[in-house]
Coordinates of C-alpha atoms and ligand atoms in Angstrom, one line a residue:
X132 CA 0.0 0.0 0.0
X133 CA 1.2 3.6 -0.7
X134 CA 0.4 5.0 2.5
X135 CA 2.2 6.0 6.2
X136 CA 1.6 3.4 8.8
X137 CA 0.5 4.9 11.9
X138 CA 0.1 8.5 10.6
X139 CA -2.8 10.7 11.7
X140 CA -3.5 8.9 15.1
X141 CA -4.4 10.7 18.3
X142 CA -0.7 12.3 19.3
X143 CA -0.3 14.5 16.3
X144 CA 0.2 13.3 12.9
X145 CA -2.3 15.5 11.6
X146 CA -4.3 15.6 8.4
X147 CA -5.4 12.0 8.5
X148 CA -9.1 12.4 8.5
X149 CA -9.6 10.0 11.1
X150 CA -7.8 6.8 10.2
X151 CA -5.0 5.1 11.1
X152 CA -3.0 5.6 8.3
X153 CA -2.6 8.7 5.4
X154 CA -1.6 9.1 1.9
X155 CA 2.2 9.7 1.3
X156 CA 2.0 10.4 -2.4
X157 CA 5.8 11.6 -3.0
X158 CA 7.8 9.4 -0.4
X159 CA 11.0 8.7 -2.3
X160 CA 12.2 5.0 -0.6
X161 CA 8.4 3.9 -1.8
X162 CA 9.0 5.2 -5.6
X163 CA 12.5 3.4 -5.1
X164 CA 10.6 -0.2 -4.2
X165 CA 8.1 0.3 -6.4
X166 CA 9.8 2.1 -9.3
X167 CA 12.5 -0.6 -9.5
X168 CA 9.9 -2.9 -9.7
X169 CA 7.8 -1.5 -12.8
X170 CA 10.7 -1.1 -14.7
X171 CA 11.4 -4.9 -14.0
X172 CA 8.1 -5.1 -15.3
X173 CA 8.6 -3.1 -18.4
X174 CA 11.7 -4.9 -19.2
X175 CA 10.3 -8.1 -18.8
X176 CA 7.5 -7.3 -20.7
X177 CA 9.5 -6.2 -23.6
X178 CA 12.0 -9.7 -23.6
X179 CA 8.7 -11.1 -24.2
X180 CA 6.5 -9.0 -26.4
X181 CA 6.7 -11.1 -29.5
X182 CA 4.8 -13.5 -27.4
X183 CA 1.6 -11.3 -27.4
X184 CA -0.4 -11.4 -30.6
X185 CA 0.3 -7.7 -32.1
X186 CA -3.4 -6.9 -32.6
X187 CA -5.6 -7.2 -29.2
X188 CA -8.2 -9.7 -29.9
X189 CA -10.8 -8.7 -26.8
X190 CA -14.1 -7.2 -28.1
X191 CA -15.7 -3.3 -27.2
X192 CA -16.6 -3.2 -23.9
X193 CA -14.7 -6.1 -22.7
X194 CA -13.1 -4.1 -19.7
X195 CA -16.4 -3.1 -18.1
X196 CA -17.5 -6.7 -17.5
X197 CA -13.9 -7.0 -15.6
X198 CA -13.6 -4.1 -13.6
X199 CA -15.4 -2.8 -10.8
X200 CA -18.1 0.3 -11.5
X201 CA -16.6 2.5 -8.9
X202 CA -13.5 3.7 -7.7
X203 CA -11.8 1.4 -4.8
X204 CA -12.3 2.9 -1.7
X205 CA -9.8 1.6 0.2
X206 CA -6.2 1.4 -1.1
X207 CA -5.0 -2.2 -2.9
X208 CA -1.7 -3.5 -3.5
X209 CA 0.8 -3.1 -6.2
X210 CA 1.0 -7.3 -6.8
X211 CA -2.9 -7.0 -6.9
X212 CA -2.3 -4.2 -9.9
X213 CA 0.3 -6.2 -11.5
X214 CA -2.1 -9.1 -11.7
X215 CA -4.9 -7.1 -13.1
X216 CA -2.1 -5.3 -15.4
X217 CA -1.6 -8.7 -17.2
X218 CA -4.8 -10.5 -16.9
X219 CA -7.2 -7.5 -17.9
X220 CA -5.1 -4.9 -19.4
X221 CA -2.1 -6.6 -21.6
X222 CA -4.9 -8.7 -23.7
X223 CA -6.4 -4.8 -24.7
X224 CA -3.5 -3.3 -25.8
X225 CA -2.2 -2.9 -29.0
X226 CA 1.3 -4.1 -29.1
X227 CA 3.2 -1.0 -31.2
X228 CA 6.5 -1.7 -29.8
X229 CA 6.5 -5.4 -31.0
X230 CA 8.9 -6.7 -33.8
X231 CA 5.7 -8.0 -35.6
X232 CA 3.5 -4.4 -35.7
X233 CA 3.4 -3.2 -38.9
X234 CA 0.7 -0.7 -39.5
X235 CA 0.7 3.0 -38.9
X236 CA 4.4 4.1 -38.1
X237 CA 7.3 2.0 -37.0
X238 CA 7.8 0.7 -33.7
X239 CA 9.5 4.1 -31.8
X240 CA 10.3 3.7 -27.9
X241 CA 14.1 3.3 -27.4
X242 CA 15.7 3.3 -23.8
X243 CA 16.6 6.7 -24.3
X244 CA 13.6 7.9 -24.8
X245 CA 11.8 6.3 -22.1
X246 CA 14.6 7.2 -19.7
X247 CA 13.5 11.0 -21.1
X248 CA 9.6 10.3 -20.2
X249 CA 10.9 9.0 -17.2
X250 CA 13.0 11.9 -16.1
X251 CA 9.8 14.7 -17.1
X252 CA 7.1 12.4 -15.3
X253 CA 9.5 13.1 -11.8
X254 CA 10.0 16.9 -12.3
X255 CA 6.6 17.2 -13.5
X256 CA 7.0 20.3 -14.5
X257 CA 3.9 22.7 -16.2
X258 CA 6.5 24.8 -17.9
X259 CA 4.7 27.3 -19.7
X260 CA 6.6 30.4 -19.6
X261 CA 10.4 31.2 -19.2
X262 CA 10.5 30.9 -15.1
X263 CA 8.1 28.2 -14.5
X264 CA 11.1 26.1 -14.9
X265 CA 13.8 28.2 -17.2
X266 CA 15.5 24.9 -18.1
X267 CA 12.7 23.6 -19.9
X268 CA 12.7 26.0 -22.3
X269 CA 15.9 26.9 -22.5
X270 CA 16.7 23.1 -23.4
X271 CA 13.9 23.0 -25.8
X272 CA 15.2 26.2 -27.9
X273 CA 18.8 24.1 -27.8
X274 CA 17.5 21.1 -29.0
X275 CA 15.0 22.5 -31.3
X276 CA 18.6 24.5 -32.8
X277 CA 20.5 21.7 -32.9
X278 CA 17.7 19.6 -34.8
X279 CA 17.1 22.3 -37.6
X280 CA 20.8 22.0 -38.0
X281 CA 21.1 18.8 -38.4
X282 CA 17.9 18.9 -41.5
X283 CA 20.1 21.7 -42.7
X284 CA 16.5 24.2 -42.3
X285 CA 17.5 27.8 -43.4
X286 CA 18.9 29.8 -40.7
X287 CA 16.0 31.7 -40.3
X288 CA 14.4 28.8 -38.6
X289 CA 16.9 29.2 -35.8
X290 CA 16.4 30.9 -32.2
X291 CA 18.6 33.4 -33.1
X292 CA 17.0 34.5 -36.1
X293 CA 14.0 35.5 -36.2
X294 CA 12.4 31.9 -36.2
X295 CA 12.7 29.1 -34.0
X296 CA 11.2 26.0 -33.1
X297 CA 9.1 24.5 -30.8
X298 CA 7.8 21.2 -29.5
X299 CA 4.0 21.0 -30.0
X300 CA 1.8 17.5 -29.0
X301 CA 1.6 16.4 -32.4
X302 CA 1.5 17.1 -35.8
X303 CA -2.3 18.3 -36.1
X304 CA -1.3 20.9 -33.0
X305 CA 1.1 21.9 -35.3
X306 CA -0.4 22.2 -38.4
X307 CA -3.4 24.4 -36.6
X308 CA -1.2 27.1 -34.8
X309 CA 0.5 27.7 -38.3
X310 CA -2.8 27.7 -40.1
X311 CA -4.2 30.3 -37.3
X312 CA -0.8 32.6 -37.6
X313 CA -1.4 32.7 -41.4
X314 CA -4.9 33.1 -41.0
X315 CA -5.0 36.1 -38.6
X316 CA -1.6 37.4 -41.2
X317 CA -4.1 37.5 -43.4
X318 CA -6.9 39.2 -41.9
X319 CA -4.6 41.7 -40.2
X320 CA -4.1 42.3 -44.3
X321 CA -7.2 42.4 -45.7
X322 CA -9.3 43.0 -42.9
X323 CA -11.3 41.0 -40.3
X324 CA -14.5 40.8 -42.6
X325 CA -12.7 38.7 -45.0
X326 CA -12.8 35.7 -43.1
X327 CA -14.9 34.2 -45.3
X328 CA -12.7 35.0 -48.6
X329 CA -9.9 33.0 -47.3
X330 CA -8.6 29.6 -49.4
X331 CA -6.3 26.6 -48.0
X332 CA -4.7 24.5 -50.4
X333 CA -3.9 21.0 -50.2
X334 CA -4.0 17.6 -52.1
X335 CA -5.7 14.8 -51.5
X336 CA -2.6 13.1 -50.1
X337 CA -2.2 15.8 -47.4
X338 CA -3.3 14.2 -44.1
X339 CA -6.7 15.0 -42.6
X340 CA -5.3 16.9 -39.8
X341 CA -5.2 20.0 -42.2
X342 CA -8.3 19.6 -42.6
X343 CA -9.5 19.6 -39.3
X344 CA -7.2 22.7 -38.5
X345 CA -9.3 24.6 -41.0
X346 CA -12.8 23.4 -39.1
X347 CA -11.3 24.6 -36.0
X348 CA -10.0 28.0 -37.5
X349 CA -12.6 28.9 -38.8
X350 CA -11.6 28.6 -42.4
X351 CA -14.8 28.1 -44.7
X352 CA -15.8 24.6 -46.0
X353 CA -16.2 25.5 -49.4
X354 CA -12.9 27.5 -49.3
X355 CA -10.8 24.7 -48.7
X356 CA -9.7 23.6 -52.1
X357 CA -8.3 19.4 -52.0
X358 CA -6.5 19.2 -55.3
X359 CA -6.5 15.5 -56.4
X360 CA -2.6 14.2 -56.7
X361 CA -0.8 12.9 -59.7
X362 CA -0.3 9.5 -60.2
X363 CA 2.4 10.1 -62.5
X364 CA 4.0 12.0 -59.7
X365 CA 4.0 9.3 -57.5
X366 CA 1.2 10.9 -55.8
X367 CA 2.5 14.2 -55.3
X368 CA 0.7 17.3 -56.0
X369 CA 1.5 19.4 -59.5
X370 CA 2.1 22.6 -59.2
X371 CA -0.1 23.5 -62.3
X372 CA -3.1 22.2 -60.8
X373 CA -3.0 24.1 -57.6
X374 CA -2.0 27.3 -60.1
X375 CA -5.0 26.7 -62.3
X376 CA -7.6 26.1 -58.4
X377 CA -5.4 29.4 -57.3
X378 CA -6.5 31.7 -60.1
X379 CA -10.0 30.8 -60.4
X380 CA -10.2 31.8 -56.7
X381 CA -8.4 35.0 -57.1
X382 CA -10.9 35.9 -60.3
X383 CA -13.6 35.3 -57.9
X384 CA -12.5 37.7 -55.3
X385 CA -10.8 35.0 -53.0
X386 CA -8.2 35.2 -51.1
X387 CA -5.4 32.4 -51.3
X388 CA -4.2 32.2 -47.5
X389 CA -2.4 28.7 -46.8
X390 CA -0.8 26.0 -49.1
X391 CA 0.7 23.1 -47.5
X392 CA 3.0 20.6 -49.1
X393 CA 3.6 16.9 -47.5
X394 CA 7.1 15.5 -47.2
X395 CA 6.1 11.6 -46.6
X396 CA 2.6 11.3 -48.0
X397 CA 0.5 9.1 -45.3
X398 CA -0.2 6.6 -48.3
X399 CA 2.5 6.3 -49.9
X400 CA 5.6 8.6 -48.3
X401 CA 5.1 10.9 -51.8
X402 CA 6.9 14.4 -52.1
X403 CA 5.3 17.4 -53.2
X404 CA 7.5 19.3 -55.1
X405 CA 8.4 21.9 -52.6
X406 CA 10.2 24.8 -54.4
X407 CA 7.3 25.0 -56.7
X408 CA 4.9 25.3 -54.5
X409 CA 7.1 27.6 -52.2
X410 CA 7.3 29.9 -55.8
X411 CA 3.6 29.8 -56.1
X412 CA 3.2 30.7 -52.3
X413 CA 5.6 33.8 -52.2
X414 CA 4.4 34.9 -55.6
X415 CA 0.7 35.4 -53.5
X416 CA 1.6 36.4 -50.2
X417 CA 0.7 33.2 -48.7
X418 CA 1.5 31.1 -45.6
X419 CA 3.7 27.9 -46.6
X420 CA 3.5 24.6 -44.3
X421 CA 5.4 22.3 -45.1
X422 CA 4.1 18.6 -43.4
X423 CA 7.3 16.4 -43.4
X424 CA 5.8 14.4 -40.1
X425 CA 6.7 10.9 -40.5
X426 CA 9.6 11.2 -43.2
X427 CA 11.0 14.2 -41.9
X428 CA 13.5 11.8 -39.5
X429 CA 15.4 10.5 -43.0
X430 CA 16.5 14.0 -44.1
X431 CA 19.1 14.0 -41.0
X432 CA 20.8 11.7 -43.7
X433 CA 22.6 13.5 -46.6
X434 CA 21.7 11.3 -49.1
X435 CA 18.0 12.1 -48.3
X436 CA 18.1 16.2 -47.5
X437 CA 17.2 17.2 -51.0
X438 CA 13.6 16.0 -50.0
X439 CA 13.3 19.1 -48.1
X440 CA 14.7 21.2 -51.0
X441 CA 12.6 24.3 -51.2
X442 CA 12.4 24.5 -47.3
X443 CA 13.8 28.1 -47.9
X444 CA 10.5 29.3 -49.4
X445 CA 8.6 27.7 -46.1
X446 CA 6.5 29.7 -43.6
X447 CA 6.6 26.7 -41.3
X448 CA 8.1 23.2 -40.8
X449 CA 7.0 20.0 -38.9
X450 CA 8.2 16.7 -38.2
X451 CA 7.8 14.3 -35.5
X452 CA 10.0 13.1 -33.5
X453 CA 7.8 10.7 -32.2
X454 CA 7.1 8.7 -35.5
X455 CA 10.7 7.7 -36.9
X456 CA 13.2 9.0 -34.1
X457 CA 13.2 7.0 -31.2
X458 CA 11.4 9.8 -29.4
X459 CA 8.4 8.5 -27.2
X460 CA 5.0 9.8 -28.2
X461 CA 4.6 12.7 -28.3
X462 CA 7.0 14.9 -29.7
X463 CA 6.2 16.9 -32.6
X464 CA 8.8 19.5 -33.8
X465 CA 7.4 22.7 -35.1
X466 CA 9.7 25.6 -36.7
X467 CA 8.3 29.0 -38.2
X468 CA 10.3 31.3 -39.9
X469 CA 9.3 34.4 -37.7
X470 CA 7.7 33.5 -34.6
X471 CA 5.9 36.9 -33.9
X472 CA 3.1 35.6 -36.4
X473 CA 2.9 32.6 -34.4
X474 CA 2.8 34.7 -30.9
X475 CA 0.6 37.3 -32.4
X476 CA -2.1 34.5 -32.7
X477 CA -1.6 32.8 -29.7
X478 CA -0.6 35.7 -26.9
X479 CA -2.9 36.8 -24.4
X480 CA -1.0 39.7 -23.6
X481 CA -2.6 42.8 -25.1
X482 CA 1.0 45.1 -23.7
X483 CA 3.2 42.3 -25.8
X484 CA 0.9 41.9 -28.4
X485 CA 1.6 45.5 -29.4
X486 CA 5.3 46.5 -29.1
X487 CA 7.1 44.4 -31.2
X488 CA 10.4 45.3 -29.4
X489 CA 9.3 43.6 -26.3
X490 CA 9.0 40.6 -28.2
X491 CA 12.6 40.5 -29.4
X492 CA 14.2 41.7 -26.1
X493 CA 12.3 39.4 -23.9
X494 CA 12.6 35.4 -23.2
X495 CA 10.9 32.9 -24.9
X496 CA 7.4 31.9 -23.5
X497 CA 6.5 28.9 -25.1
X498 CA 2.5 29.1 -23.9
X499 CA 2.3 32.0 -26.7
X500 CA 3.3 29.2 -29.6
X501 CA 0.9 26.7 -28.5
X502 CA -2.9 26.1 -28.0
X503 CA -3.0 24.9 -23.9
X504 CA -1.4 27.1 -21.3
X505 CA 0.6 23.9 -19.1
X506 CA 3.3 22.3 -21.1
X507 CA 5.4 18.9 -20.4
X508 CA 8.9 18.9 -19.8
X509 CA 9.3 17.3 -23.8
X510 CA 12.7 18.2 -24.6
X511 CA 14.5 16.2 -21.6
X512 CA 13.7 12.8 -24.1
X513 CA 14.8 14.2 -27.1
X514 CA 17.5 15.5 -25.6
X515 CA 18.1 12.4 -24.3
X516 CA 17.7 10.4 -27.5
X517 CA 20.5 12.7 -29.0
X518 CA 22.9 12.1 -26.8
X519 CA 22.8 8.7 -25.6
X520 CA 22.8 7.6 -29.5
X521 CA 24.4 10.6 -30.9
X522 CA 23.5 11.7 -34.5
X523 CA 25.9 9.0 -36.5
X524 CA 23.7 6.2 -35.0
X525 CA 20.6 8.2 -35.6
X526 CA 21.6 8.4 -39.2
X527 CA 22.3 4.4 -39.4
X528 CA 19.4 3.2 -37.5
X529 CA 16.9 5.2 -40.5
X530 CA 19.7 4.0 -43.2
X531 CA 18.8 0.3 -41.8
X532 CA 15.2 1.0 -42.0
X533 CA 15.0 2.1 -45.6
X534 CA 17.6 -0.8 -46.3
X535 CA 15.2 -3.3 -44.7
X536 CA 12.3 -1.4 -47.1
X537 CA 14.6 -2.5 -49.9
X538 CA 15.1 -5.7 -48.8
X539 CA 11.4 -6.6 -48.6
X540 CA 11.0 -5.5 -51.8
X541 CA 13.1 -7.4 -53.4
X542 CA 12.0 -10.6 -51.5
X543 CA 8.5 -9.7 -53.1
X544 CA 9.9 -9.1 -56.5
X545 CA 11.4 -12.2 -56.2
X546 CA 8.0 -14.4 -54.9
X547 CA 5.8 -15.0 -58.0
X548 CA 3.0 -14.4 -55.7
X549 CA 3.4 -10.9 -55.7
X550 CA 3.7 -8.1 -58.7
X551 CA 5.4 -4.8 -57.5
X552 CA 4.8 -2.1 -59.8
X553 CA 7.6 0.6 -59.6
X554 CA 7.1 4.1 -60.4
X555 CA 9.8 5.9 -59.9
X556 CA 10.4 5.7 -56.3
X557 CA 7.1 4.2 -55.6
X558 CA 6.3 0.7 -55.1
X559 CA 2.9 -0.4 -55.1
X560 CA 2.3 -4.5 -54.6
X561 CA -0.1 -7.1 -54.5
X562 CA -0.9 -10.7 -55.0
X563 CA -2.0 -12.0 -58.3
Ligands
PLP648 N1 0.9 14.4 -41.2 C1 1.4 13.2 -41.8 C2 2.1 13.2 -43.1 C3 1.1 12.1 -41.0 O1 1.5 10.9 -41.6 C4 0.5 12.1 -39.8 C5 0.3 10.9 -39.0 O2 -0.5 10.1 -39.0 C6 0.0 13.4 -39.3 C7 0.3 14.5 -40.1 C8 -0.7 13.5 -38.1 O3 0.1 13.2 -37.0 P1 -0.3 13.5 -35.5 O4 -0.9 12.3 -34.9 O5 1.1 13.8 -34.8 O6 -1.2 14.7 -35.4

């Protein structure tokens, strides 16, 4: 039990309501015992995750026939959990960390990273502006540095330009605070009343999250142009067609506002072609995104930068850590090109809003680049990832990947079972 024996009892412990024992949330020898213990847990539990089937095979509702309908009201032990860990819990869970999950994105916990989650879940910090714990941001505006270097962004991006980057919850989260900065860009432009006027861009490849940043900004329905992706192009968007969308809107009266372009389709890890769209984007005055969430993590590797070739024309840049880099969920690395659009949108302050000089002069508050106020301690893990396994080792590990891509494809190629169609860069397969 996680409590004080013999607390609270009639010669003055105090605060224990009566009974003969009280809660001791934070007592350090107890997190000792008991920490030690989950991590043999964990450990054990990863030795032997290719036991589990990767898919949980329980049906909905299953855990409501085996747990109580009301909170325990007296305290129970940690075996007790442990037991109900793997007889209730374990056969729910989807196992993403197994060898044998393939869906979605690849498995991505490393000991580093964990370590990290570890490490933020004991200072437990809500660091949402500068003092609230100056080392959290402070280590985030390093790291976030250091990362842009390593993808070779424009220096622009950088902290000590008039960028930077910042660590948002995911990709969506990051998506919608550049869409809003564009957005209120826009209407500080052409004027509050032209919400309605304003257009997004993307493809049908672009991930849904764009769209849903538009519901939630307010962006109109009808005004969000999906341009439908060339095959030819291996599924990436041409340039011509979003041209040809892009000046029927503007003979309409529209006004193009945001154009996003996807590094890594969701489908099929297509390209857009960046500088292109970065042209078309400067040449209307509008906001570029540039969505490089899942394959963002190869263009660490030189042989894979010139995927992010026309960065320099970007407004914004996102990738997440947490899909291809070893970084537990969630960690989703945001850059903009000048952060006082992003903290115009998203300050409170009415004094800071207006003099820009106070902006540049004072320390980074990272509650005026996101949507919630409280904030994790995030950059500890990434941190953490970097320097345990340093970036030569980060650079293998994704070489081995796409080497292990290469490797099932030729085992396909080679099985008469299977047809892969190669389009360029693009493999599509299936049995005949
Ligand atoms: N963009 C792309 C290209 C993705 O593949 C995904 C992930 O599924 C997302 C955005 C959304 O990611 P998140 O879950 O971090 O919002």
């Amino acid at each position: 039990m996680l409590l004080r024996d013999g607390a609270g009892s009639s010669n003055g412990g105090g605060g224990g309501g009566g009974g003969g024992e009280w809660l001791r949330p934070m007592d350090a020898e107890q997190l000792r015992e008991c920490g030690h213990r989950m991590v043999d847990f964990v450990a054990d539990y990863y030795k032997s995750i290719e036991a589990f089937p990767v898919l949980s095979q329980v049906q909905p509702g299953y855990l409501k026939e085996l747990l109580p309908d009301s909170a325990p009201r007296q305290p129970d032990t940690l075996d007790s959990l442990f037991d109900d860990i793997r007889q209730k819990i374990i056969p729910g869970v989807t196992h993403w960390q197994s060898p044998n999950y393939f869906a979605y994105y690849p498995s991505n916990s490393s000991t580093a990273g964990f370590l990290g989650e570890m490490l933020s879940a004991a200072f437990n910090i809500v660091g949402f502006n500068w003092i609230t714990s100056p080392a959290a941001t402070e280590l985030e505006v390093i790291v976030l540095d250091w990362f842009a270097k390593m993808l070779k962004l424009p220096s622009q991006f950088l902290s000590t330009a008039l960028g930077g980057g910042v660590i948002q919850g995911t990709a969506s989260e990051a998506v919608l605070v550049a869409l809003l900065a564009a957005r209120d860009r826009a209407l500080r432009k052409h004027g509050k009343e032209s919400l309605e006027k304003l257009v997004v861009y993307v493809s049908d490849q672009t991930h849904s999250a764009v769209q849903k940043a538009c519901q939630i900004a307010g962006i109109f329905p009808e005004n969000i142009r999906v341009i439908i992706a060339d095959c030819n192009r291996n599924y990436a968007v041409a340039p011509e067609a979003v041209s040809e969308d892009l000046s029927r809107d503007l003979a309409s009266g529209l006004i193009p506002v945001f154009i996003c372009g996807t590094v890594g389709t969701t489908s099929s890890s297509a390209v857009d072609p960046l500088p292109e769209l970065g042209q078309i984007a400067k040449a209307h005055d509008m906001w570029f995104h540039i969505d490089a969430a899942y394959a963002g993590s190869a263009c660490i590797c030189p042989e894979y930068r010139h995927h992010l070739n026309g960065v320099e024309e970007a407004d914004s840049f996102n990738m997440n850590a947490h899909k291809w880099f070893l970084t537990n969920f969630d960690c989703s690395l945001l850059w903009v090109k000048d952060r006082s659009f992003l903290i115009q949108s998203l300050s409170t302050n009415p004094e800071f809003l207006k003099n820009k000089a106070s902006q540049a002069n004072s320390v980074v508050d990272f509650k005026d680049w996101q949507i919630p106020l409280g904030r994790r301690f995030r950059s500890l893990k990434l941190w953490m990832v970097l320097r345990l396994y340093g970036v030569e080792n980060l650079q293998s590990y994704i070489r081995k990947h796409i080497h292990l891509a290469e490797h099932f494809e030729h085992l396909l190629s080679s099985d008469s079972r299977f047809e892969v169609k190669e389009n360029e860069n693009q493999y599509v397969f299936g049995t005949i």
